C-alpha atoms as one frame of an Amber mdcrd trajectory, in Angstrom:
protein
  31.519 -11.140  16.707  33.239  -7.526  17.559  35.279  -7.177  14.491  34.843
  -8.663  10.917  37.693  -9.665   8.551  37.897  -6.241   6.974  37.409  -4.270
  10.602  41.000  -5.449  11.944  42.476  -3.218   9.742  46.345  -2.023  10.678
  47.673   1.095  11.640  49.385   1.302   8.692  46.390   0.503   6.386  44.247
   3.486   7.933  47.118   5.638   7.749  46.871   5.130   3.939  43.213   6.114
   3.987  42.979   9.207   0.898  41.036  11.979   2.416  40.255  15.038   0.719
  41.191  18.493   1.903  38.527  19.769   4.691  36.319  22.362   2.928  36.618
  25.384   5.352  34.561  28.774   3.645  34.616  29.999   7.223  35.647  29.397
  10.258  31.707  28.487  11.293  31.470  26.211   8.481  31.962  22.296   9.430
  34.691  19.849   8.632  34.187  18.160   5.475  35.955  14.562   4.435  36.007
  12.720   1.860  37.876   9.387   1.757  38.163   5.944   0.773  38.736   2.482
   2.971  40.843  -0.135   2.010  37.435  -2.013   0.673  37.049   0.282  -1.754
  34.205   1.637  -0.080  33.971   5.612   0.478  33.215   7.726   3.303  32.474
  10.858   4.279  32.500  13.272   7.647  31.356  16.212   8.486  32.301  17.766
  12.173  31.400  21.046  13.041  33.848  23.458  15.016  32.636  23.624  18.048
  32.157  19.565  18.148  30.014  18.437  21.127  31.471  15.469  21.722  29.438
  13.084  19.853  29.600  11.142  16.879  26.802   9.609  14.766  27.239   6.740
  12.493  24.946   6.080  10.005  23.993   3.565   7.899  22.085   4.012   4.807
  19.508   2.147   2.881  19.180  -0.462   0.345  21.122   1.004  -2.729  20.308
  -1.019  -5.700  23.539   0.571  -7.951  25.422   1.281 -10.036  25.859   4.674
  -8.094  27.134   3.794  -4.521  27.582   7.084  -2.975  28.512   7.008   1.108
  26.308   9.190   3.291  26.077  10.765   6.859  22.640  11.464   7.273  19.226
  10.470   6.182  18.575  13.554   4.235  19.962  17.315   4.170  17.380  19.221
   6.759  18.262  16.810   9.451  22.055  16.875   8.516  21.765  20.809   8.922
  20.375  20.515  12.194  22.779  18.405  13.881  25.336  19.949  12.585  23.807
  22.934  14.143  23.668  21.724  17.458  27.438  20.219  17.298  27.118  16.514
  16.035  29.790  15.018  14.281  28.215  12.578  11.372  30.088  10.326   9.518
  29.092   6.625   7.418  30.340   4.637   4.384  29.331   3.470   0.963  29.434
  -0.339   1.360  32.008  -1.553  -0.775  29.042  -3.128  -2.626  25.484  -2.518
  -3.607  22.622  -4.471  -2.925  21.780  -7.142   0.209  25.340  -5.359   1.368
  25.275  -6.186   5.016  28.552  -8.956   4.836  30.573  -5.178   3.735  28.245
  -2.885   5.288  29.273  -3.821   8.620  32.902  -3.783   8.342  32.784  -0.467
   6.782  31.023   1.441   8.776  33.049   0.532  11.913  36.672   0.955   9.748
  34.759   4.659   9.155  34.416   4.913  12.580  37.950   4.084  13.118  38.954
   6.442  10.854  37.494   9.161  12.626  38.735   8.203  15.586  42.434   8.892
  13.655  41.622  12.216  12.949  39.306  13.958  15.019  39.798  11.846  18.228
  37.590   9.217  20.590  34.434  10.123  20.814  32.554  11.118  24.420  29.841
   8.917  22.828  29.038   7.016  19.555  25.550   6.257  18.693  24.901   3.861
  15.521  21.648   5.077  13.403  19.752   3.585  10.307  16.946   3.804   8.174
  15.439   1.049   6.363  17.761  -1.537   5.396  20.760   0.790   7.383  18.185
   0.317  10.411  19.171  -3.602   9.844  22.959  -2.717   9.506  22.191  -0.513
  12.656  20.853  -3.447  14.360  23.629  -6.085  13.447  26.869  -3.502  14.855
  24.381  -3.181  17.663  24.328  -7.138  17.955  27.829  -7.559  17.195  29.994
  -4.741  17.932  28.688  -3.228  21.144  31.839  -2.558  22.723  32.073  -0.044
  19.657  29.167   2.222  20.294  27.135   3.155  23.230  23.516   3.004  21.861
  21.749   2.492  18.430  18.507   4.170  16.860  16.642   2.080  14.025  14.322
   4.350  11.351  12.150   2.404   9.624  14.209  -0.600   9.641  14.747  -4.373
   8.520  14.916  -5.179  12.521  13.158  -8.567  11.722  16.010  -9.456   9.640
  16.427 -11.251   6.275  14.941 -14.352   6.670  11.889 -13.213   8.052  11.880
 -10.331   5.621  12.203 -12.644   2.329   9.575 -14.962   3.873   7.309 -12.273
   4.248   7.970 -11.050   0.885   7.076 -14.219  -0.799   3.728 -14.671   1.046
   1.820 -12.083  -1.487   3.050 -12.717  -4.520   2.266 -16.703  -4.055  -1.407
 -15.732  -2.985  -1.673 -13.259  -6.542   0.352 -16.108  -8.934  -2.096 -18.788
  -7.379  -5.241 -16.837  -7.028  -4.420 -15.090 -10.566  -3.494 -18.183 -12.457
   0.069 -16.939 -13.048   2.649 -19.087 -14.024   5.746 -16.514 -12.941   8.613
 -17.694 -11.291   8.914 -16.688  -7.866  12.175 -17.444  -6.700  15.706 -18.952
  -8.166  15.680 -16.227 -10.840  18.442 -16.433 -12.992  18.588 -12.470 -14.085
  17.499  -9.398 -13.094  16.188  -8.780 -16.399  14.336 -12.312 -15.631  13.267
 -11.045 -11.945  12.470  -7.569 -14.650   9.852  -9.805 -16.677   8.471 -11.745
 -13.813   7.646  -8.425 -12.134   6.305  -6.980 -15.286   4.287 -10.011 -16.020
   2.423 -10.419 -12.793   1.842  -6.445 -12.433  -0.124  -6.706 -15.108  -2.057
  -9.488 -13.929  -2.922  -7.536 -10.511  -3.677  -4.426 -13.043  -5.873  -6.839
 -14.974  -7.928  -8.179 -11.395  -8.358  -4.739 -10.045 -10.963  -4.319 -12.944
 -13.298  -6.933 -11.514 -14.851  -7.178  -7.180 -13.348 -11.031  -7.461  -9.906
  -9.405  -8.478  -9.840  -6.673  -6.182 -10.652  -8.872  -2.911  -8.209 -11.641
  -3.949  -5.586  -8.582  -4.275  -6.881  -7.713  -0.508  -6.036 -11.040   0.381
  -2.425 -11.041  -0.702  -1.733  -7.920   1.058  -3.206  -8.710   4.146  -0.486
 -11.542   4.261   2.406  -8.715   4.101   0.507  -6.634   6.708   0.371  -3.815
   4.078  -1.513  -1.004   5.334  -4.572   0.159   4.120  -3.271   3.906   4.200
   0.791   3.804   3.070   1.476   6.688   0.924   1.345  10.432   2.048  -0.191
  11.345  -1.438  -3.190   9.228  -0.448  -6.464  10.028   1.453  -6.788   8.438
   4.924  -9.757   5.887   4.503 -12.581   5.632   6.713 -12.349   2.404   8.577
 -15.483   0.781   7.083 -14.441   2.253   3.526 -12.876  -1.210   2.551 -13.200
   0.219  -1.535 -10.670   2.881  -0.568  -8.931   0.733   1.983  -8.184  -1.935
  -0.691  -7.166   0.896  -3.659  -4.801   2.099  -1.616  -3.141  -1.685  -0.867
  -3.130  -2.413  -4.915  -1.028   0.987  -5.510   1.031  -0.620  -2.704   1.697
  -4.048  -4.117   2.492  -2.903  -7.055   5.498  -1.104  -5.677   6.621  -4.421
  -4.306   6.146  -6.157  -6.961   8.816  -3.820  -8.682  10.848  -2.715  -5.757
  11.620  -5.892  -3.660   9.606  -9.128  -4.166  11.686 -10.058  -7.903  14.455
  -8.027  -8.306  16.011  -7.306  -5.111  15.080 -11.140  -4.531  16.999 -11.976
  -7.001  19.760  -9.927  -6.087  20.201 -11.344  -2.460  19.365 -14.428  -3.783
  22.748 -14.681  -5.977  24.609 -13.275  -2.425  23.181 -15.846  -0.463  23.627
 -18.412  -3.349  20.147 -20.216  -3.563  16.693 -19.448  -2.076  16.501 -18.347
   1.326  12.638 -18.184   1.846   9.766 -20.842   1.330   6.449 -21.407   2.665
   6.110 -25.004   3.247   4.251 -25.919   6.464   2.355 -22.358   6.245  -1.144
 -22.228   7.291  -2.788 -19.515   4.871  -5.630 -19.228   7.393  -3.902 -18.859
  10.347  -1.657 -16.046   8.683  -4.829 -14.115   7.293  -6.375 -14.904  11.155
  -2.981 -12.687  12.537  -3.397 -10.025   9.614  -3.732  -6.256  10.695  -6.246
  -6.002   7.941  -8.578  -9.485   8.438 -11.799  -7.462   8.634 -11.002  -6.087
   5.032 -10.667  -9.094   3.610 -13.476 -10.587   4.930 -15.797  -7.553   3.872
 -14.418  -7.603  -0.106 -14.605 -11.216  -0.627 -18.614 -10.624   0.967 -19.192
  -7.847  -1.761 -18.068  -9.629  -4.557 -19.638 -13.448  -3.701 -16.610 -15.162
  -3.456 -16.012 -17.403  -0.762 -12.908 -16.779   1.166 -12.824 -20.357   3.096
 -12.580 -21.396  -0.673  -9.415 -19.290  -2.064  -7.773 -20.071   1.268  -7.779
 -23.984   0.742  -6.695 -23.373  -2.487  -3.693 -21.614  -1.146  -2.670 -24.329
   1.421  -3.284 -26.527  -1.643  -0.823 -25.226  -4.151   2.758 -26.570  -4.574
   5.615 -25.099  -2.121   8.553 -22.929  -2.465  11.036 -25.103  -0.860  14.062
 -22.694   0.427  17.921 -24.211   0.384  19.064 -24.882   3.474  22.335 -23.378
   2.784  20.831 -20.088   1.444  18.944 -19.704   4.830  22.242 -20.757   7.003
  23.725 -17.870   5.104  20.747 -15.251   5.556  20.370 -16.263   9.057  24.041
 -16.554  10.134  24.370 -12.580   8.265  21.134 -11.050   8.498  19.495 -12.633
  11.203  19.211 -11.322  15.001  19.811 -13.198  18.686  18.469 -10.329  19.863
  20.886 -10.019  22.579  21.557  -5.731  23.069  24.076  -5.123  25.158  23.324
  -1.464  24.734  20.057   0.540  24.541  18.262   0.752  21.057  15.246   3.079
  20.200  13.460   2.068  17.187  11.011   3.898  15.785   8.621   2.979  12.905
   5.720   4.999  10.977   2.678   3.432  10.680   1.641   3.599   7.512   4.608
   2.021   5.785   3.975  -0.721   2.997   7.631  -1.589   2.023   9.033  -2.435
   5.882   5.505  -2.726   7.844   5.326  -1.598  11.194   5.127  -4.992  12.416
   8.600  -5.843  11.368   9.196  -3.677  15.545   7.032  -6.798  16.917   9.177
  -9.679  15.288  12.561  -7.349  17.043  10.443  -7.157  20.481   9.740 -10.734
  20.275  14.067 -11.667  19.921  14.830  -9.077  22.415  12.439 -10.340  25.254
  13.538 -13.788  24.235  17.043 -12.759  24.832  16.562 -11.201  28.056  17.070
  -7.444  26.987  13.866  -6.355  26.756  14.548  -3.386  29.219  17.371  -1.879
  26.804  14.800  -1.632  23.729  12.387   1.001  22.837  10.121   1.471  20.312
   7.818   4.595  19.559   5.704   5.195  16.225   4.526   8.052  13.923   1.193
   8.860  12.663   2.349   8.723   8.805   1.954   6.740   6.115   5.171   5.985
   3.864   8.645   4.370   4.080  10.743   6.250   6.167   8.742   9.546   6.203
   9.948  11.072   9.256   9.988  15.131   9.644  13.336  15.901  10.627  11.688
  16.761  14.140  10.466  13.196  14.491  14.119  12.296  13.603  15.797  14.419
  16.375  13.811  13.822  18.931  14.489  10.114  18.961  17.871  10.710  18.804
  17.759  12.966  22.284  15.525  10.543  23.870  18.129   7.719  22.916  20.906
  10.041  24.754  18.568  10.876  27.640  18.433   7.061  28.405  22.194   7.020
  27.622  22.794  10.159  29.827  19.919   8.871  33.127  20.092   5.159  32.384
  16.217   5.135  32.264  13.550   5.843  29.102  11.108   8.231  30.917  10.606
  10.678  28.366  10.135   8.237  25.577   6.430   8.033  25.596   4.861   9.967
  22.831   3.742  13.500  24.195   7.706  13.390  25.652   8.599  12.767  21.992
   6.412  15.491  20.336   7.936  18.174  22.480  11.502  17.121  21.582  10.575
  17.247  18.581   9.250  20.655  18.668  12.036  22.267  20.330  14.109  20.848
  17.965  12.615  21.798  14.891   9.177  23.681  15.293   8.673  24.021  11.582
   8.276  20.449  10.995   5.168  17.260  11.995   5.828  16.261  15.050   3.229
  12.862  14.876   4.221  10.052  17.462   0.958   8.829  18.755   0.453   5.798
  21.448   0.705   2.656  18.771   0.581  -1.124  19.681   1.409  -3.472  16.116
  -0.307  -6.718  15.429   2.267  -9.472  15.410   4.486 -10.010  12.662   2.902
 -13.042  10.198   6.634 -14.781   9.443   9.223 -14.235  12.308  12.357 -15.693
  12.046  15.399 -15.438  14.401  18.706 -16.382  16.303  16.697 -16.902  20.044
  13.729 -19.129  19.182  15.807 -22.716  18.203  12.341 -23.824  16.512  12.271
 -20.875  13.759  15.588 -23.019  12.457  14.954 -24.899   9.623
């Protein structure tokens, strides 16, 4: 799909877009434009006086609302560096907040068209985004390849929507089952009900954390989401066999998952999808644990607590399962899952200690792209840092320049960690450069449109 319904705007509609006067405090200052699309989404553009001909179409991350501002760069320091280097920056707010992919893709493409109408055709267009914006960016790359030259996903939900919600279900299902909770996990009727469920299960997790048995069970639940043992920049990086410190870090992260995604964001997504879009029918949790990146920690903590891991895994496998609404799965699959059919180069970068969108999502993206026969167009790179989207300006610019080099030369030479770090230091010597050689373990619950067996 090259254009969404709202993308096919007439010239008259584009000419009707409202724009604020350009902010020109001095000759060297960029031109700043604020505007509104026919959908109601707002956009912003920043164009330097000496534009280098490249426009960067930035897709922002998940926004729960109610405020819904446009954004055209990931952060202020990176934005300043990009403008100094002559890039034009653009991005929209999306017409709605939340899981807004059906608004985000057409609004972003309409923003690009509005830019071209005002400033002329770019010599190169790169779509980029982070977190949920990485999903939007990848959707643009698959559905509108003629509109861009390449794409850059940063800490993105590149595993797609169905996989995301399945993998979000697993840890809360384990916590509910093993801690004896009765909270509802799906088909949440309201945001208030979602908040109540999140608060109830969080309190039960807090209580469990006070015992060795509870800590082991929390570790098992986090393993089913591949929550890393170092997952926030404020945490001390634990030693390889310091199981207690590892679990303490995961405990902090799983509470964040309960607060952010597992209930409130799920409820909003269920409303859009028209029902529950995830399931665990047929899932073998012993098999999932066997593929988890932190399975050794779980085994050690169960042994320390004197618990039988085999019995708890059997309890998970016996517990009543969650069944999906087929129509909701179809909606989420159609709107938010990927075919892997890249037509233009994409670079995808991730921090290795991401608790919200685990680094294993990159394995899911590679699975889809490889099955679709587009593997030469994809490269992945990894940053040795904890947290979600905790890239430095230097690391983000290095990724952008590496993608640009691929577009110019037709080769991914220079996408290795040493070259990325060299580019990062050159782009901004004041912030960290931490690219490393890394290979993520498999994503535990993959779902994409390149594998017919995934579809339900």
